[in-house]
Short mmCIF file of C-alpha atoms and ligand atoms in Angstrom, two decimals:
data_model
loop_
_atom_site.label_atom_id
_atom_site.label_comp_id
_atom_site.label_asym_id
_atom_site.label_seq_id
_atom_site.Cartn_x
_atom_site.Cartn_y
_atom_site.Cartn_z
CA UNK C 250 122.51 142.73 67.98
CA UNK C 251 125.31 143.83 70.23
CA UNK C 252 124.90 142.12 74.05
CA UNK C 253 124.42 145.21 75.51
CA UNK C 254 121.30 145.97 73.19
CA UNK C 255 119.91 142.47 74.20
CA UNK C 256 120.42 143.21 77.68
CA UNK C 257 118.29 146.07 77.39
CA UNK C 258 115.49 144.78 74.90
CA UNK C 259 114.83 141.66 77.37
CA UNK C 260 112.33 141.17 79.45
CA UNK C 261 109.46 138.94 80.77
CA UNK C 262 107.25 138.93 78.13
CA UNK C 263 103.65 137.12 78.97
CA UNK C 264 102.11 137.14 75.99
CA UNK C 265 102.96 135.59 72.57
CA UNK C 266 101.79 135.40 68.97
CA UNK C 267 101.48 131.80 67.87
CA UNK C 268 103.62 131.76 65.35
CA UNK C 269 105.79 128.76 65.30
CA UNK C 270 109.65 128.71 66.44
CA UNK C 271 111.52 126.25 64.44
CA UNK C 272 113.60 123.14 65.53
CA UNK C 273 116.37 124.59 63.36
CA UNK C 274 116.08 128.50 65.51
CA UNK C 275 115.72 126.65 68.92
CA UNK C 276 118.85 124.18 67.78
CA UNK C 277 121.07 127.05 67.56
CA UNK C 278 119.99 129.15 70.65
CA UNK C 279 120.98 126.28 72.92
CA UNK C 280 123.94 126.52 70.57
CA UNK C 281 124.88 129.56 71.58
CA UNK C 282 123.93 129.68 75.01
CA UNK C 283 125.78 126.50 75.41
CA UNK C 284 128.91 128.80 75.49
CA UNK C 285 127.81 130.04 78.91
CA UNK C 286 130.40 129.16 81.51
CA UNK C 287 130.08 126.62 84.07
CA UNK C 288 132.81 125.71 87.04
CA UNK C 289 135.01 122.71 86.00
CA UNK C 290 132.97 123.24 82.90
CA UNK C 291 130.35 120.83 84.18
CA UNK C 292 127.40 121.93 81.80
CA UNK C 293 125.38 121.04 84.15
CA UNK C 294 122.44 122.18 82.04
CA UNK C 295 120.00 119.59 80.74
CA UNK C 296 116.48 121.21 78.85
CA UNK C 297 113.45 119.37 77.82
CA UNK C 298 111.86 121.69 74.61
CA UNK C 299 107.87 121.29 74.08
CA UNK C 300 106.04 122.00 71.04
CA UNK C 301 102.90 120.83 69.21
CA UNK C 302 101.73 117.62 71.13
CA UNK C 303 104.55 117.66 73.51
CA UNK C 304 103.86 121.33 74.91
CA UNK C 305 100.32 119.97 75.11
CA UNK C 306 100.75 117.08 77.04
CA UNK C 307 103.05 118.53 79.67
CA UNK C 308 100.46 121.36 79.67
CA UNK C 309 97.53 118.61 80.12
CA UNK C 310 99.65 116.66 82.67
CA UNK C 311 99.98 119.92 84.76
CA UNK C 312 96.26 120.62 84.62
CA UNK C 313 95.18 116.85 85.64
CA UNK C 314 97.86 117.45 88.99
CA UNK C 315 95.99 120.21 89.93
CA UNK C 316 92.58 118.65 89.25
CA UNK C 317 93.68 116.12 91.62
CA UNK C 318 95.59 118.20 94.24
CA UNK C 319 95.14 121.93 93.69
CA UNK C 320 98.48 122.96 95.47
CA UNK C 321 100.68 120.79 92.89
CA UNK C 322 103.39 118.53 93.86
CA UNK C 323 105.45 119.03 97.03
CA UNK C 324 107.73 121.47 96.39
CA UNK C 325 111.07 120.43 96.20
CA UNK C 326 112.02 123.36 97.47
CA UNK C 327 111.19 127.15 98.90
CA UNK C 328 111.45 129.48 95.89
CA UNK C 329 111.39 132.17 98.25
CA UNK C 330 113.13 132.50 101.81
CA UNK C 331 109.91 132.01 103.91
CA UNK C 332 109.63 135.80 104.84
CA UNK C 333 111.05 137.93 102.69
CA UNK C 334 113.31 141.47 104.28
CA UNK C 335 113.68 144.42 102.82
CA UNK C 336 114.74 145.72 100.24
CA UNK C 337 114.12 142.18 98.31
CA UNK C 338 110.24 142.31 99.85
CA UNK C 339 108.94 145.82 98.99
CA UNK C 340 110.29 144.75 95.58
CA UNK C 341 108.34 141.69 95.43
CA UNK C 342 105.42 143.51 96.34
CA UNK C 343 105.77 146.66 93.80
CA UNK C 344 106.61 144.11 91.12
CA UNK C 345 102.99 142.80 92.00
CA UNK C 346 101.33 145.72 91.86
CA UNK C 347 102.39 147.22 88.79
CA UNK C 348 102.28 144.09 86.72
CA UNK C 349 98.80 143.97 88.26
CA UNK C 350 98.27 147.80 87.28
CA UNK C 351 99.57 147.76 83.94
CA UNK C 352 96.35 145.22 83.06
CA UNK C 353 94.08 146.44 85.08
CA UNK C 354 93.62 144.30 87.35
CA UNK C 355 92.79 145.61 91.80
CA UNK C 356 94.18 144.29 94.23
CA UNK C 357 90.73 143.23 95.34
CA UNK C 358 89.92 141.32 92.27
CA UNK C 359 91.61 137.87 93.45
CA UNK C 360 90.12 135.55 90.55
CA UNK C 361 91.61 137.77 88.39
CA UNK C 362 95.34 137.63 89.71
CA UNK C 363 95.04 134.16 89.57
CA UNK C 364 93.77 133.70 86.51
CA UNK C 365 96.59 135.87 85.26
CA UNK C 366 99.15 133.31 87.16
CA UNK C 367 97.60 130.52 85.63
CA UNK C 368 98.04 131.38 82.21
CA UNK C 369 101.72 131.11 83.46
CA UNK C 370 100.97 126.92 82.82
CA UNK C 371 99.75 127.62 79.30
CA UNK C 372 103.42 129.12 78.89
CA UNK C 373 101.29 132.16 78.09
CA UNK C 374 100.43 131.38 74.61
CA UNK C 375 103.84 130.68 73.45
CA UNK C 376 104.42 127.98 71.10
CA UNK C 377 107.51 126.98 72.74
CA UNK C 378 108.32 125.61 76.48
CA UNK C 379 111.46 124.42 77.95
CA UNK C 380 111.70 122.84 81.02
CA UNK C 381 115.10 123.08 82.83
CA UNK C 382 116.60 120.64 84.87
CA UNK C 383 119.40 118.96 86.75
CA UNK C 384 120.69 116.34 88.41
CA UNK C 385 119.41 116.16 92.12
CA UNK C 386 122.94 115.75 93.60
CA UNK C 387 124.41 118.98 92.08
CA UNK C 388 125.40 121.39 94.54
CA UNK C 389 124.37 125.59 94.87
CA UNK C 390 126.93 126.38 92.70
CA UNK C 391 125.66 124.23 89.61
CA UNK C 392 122.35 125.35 90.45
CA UNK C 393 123.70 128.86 89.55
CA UNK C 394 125.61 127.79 86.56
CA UNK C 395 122.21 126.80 85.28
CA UNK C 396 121.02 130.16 85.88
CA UNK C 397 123.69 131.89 83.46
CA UNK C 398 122.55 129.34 80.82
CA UNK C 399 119.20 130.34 81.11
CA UNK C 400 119.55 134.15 80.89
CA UNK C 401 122.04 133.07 77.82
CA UNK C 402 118.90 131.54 75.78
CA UNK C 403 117.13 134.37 77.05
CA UNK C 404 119.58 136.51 75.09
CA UNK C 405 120.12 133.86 72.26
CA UNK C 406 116.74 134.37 71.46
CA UNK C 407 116.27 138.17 71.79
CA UNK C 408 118.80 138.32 69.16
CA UNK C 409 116.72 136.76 66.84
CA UNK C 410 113.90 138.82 67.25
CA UNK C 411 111.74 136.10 70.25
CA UNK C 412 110.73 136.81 73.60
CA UNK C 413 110.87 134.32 76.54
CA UNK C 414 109.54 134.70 79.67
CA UNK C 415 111.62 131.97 83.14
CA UNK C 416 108.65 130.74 84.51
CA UNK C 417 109.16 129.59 88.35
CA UNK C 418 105.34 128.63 88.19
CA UNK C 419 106.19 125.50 86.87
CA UNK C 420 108.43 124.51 89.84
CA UNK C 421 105.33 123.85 91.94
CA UNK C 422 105.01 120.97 89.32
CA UNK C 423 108.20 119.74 89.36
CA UNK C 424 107.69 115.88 90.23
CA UNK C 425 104.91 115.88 87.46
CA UNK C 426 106.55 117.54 85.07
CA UNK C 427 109.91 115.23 85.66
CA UNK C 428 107.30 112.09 85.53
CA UNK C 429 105.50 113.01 82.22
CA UNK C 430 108.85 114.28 80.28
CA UNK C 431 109.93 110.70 81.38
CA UNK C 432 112.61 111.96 82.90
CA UNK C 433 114.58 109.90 85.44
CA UNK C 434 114.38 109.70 88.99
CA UNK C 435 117.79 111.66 90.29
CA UNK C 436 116.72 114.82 87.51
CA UNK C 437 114.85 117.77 89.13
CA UNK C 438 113.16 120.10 87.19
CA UNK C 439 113.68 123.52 88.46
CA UNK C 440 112.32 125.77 86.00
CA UNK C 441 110.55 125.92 82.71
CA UNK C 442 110.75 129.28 79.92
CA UNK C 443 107.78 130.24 77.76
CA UNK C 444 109.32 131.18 74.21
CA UNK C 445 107.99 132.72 71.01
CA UNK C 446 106.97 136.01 69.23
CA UNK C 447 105.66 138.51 71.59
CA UNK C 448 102.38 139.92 71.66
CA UNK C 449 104.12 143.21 71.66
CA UNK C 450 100.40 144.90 71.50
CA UNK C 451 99.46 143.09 74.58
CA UNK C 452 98.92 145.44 77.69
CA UNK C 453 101.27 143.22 79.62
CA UNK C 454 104.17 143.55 77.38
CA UNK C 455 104.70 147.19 77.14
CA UNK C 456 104.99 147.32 80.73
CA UNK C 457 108.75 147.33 82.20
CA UNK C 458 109.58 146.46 85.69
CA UNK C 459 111.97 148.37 87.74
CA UNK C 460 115.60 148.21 88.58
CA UNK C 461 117.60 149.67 91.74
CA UNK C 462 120.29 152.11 90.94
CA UNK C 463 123.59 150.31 90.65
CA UNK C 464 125.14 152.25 93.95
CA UNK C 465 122.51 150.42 95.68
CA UNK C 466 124.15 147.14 94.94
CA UNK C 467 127.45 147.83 94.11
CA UNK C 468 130.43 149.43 95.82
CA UNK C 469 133.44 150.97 94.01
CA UNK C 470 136.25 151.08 95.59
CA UNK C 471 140.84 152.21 94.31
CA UNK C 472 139.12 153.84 91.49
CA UNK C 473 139.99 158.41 91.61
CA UNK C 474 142.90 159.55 92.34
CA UNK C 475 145.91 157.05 93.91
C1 FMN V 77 114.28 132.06 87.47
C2 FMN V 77 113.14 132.99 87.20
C3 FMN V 77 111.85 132.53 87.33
C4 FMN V 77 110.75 133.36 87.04
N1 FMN V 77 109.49 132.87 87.14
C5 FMN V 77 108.43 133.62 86.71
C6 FMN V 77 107.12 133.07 86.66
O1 FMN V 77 106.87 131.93 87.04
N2 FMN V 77 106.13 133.84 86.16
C7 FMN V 77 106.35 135.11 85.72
O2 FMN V 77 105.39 135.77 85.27
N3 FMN V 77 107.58 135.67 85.78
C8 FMN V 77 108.63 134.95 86.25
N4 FMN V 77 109.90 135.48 86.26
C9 FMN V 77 110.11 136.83 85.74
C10 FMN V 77 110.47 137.84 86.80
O3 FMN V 77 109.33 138.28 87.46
C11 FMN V 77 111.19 138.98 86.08
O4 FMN V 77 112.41 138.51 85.56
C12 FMN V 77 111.50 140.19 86.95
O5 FMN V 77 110.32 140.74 87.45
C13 FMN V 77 112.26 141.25 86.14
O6 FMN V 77 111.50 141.64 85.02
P1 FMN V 77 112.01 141.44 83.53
O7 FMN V 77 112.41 140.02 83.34
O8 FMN V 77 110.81 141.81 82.68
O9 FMN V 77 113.16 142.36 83.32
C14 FMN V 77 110.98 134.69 86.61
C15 FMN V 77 112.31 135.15 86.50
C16 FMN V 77 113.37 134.31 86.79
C17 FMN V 77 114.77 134.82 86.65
#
């Protein structure tokens, strides 16, 4: 699959088949997406992958945190600056609405949104979780450097035909998840991925979300005539 084709056939996908991913097919996406860059080449990457029993008891721990203490862990940090400007907040908002639209479900119908979010700690059916993390002294900029790993598994695995789905959800869990993947203390878990075969039938995964034109974030300048 050429990169640009990947680019293009990615997205969020929130439902999956369970069919099983291999240890062999999720060895050689990290392979791959190991090649992302980093500065100073830190890798400073590190990836806990569930399956089976594993996925299940990070799953289970999850659910017994919120038994205990419905608003999770405290967070180890805003995901979101606490009010959001425009444009990045009308996009937040339409993002809502026509996930929420494309299954049905009104504004109005609160249990029902939330149901949907929850199925976000079930990695939404996918046989396959990984939960990110890094060490707690690393700076912004190896924060980001995990970010261009991530979207590289993301495009590791479109190109062999799976779906994944970066699941901030799981950040409001971050102390529990660190604590039941026996992680240790200076590791912060930041982010976990749902992976598998898509539903591709599912309602929710023929929708596509929206994009701004590239003038609207881009400026082009020396290019015409000298
Ligand atoms: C770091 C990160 C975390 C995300 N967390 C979630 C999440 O917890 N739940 C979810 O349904 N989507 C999550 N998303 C998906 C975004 O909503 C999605 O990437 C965005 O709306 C663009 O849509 P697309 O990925 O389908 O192109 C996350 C995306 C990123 C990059």
């Amino acid at each position: 699959m050429e990169v640009r084709d990947a680019l293009r056939a990615r997205y969020s996908a929130r439902a999956f088949l369970d069919t099983p991913v291999s240890e062999e097919t999720i060895r050689a996406i990290l392979a791959d997406a190991a090649r992302a860059p980093s500065g100073g080449n830190l890798q400073p990457w590190l990836v806990n992958v569930v399956t089976g029993k594993a996925r299940r008891a990070v799953i289970d721990a999850v659910q017994a945190k919120i038994a205990a203490d419905p608003f999770g862990d405290e967070h180890p940090f805003p995901v979101y600056p606490e009010k959001l400007w425009e444009p990045y907040r009308s996009r937040r908002f339409d993002l809502g609405e026509q996930m929420y639209a494309a299954i049905g479900i009104p504004r109005e119908n609160k249990p029902a949104r939330l149901a949907h979010l929850m199925r976000n700690l079930d990695f939404f059916g996918a046989p396959m979780g990984l939960i990110f993390s890094l060490d707690r002294k690393m700076n912004p900029n190896q924060w980001a450097h995990l970010g261009m790993f991530m979207l590289a598994v993301s495009l590791a695995a479109q190109d062999r035909g799976l779906a994944t789905c970066m699941q901030e959800a799981w950040t409001r869990f971050s102390e529990t998840l660190r604590v039941a993947l026996k992680l240790p203390e200076d590791r912060i878990v930041y982010c976990g991925m749902a992976l598998g075969f898509a539903d591709t039938d599912a309602p929710i995964n023929q929708w596509r979300s929206e994009r701004a034109d590239v003038d609207e974030f881009a400026k082009f300048e020396g290019f015409g005539k000298p």
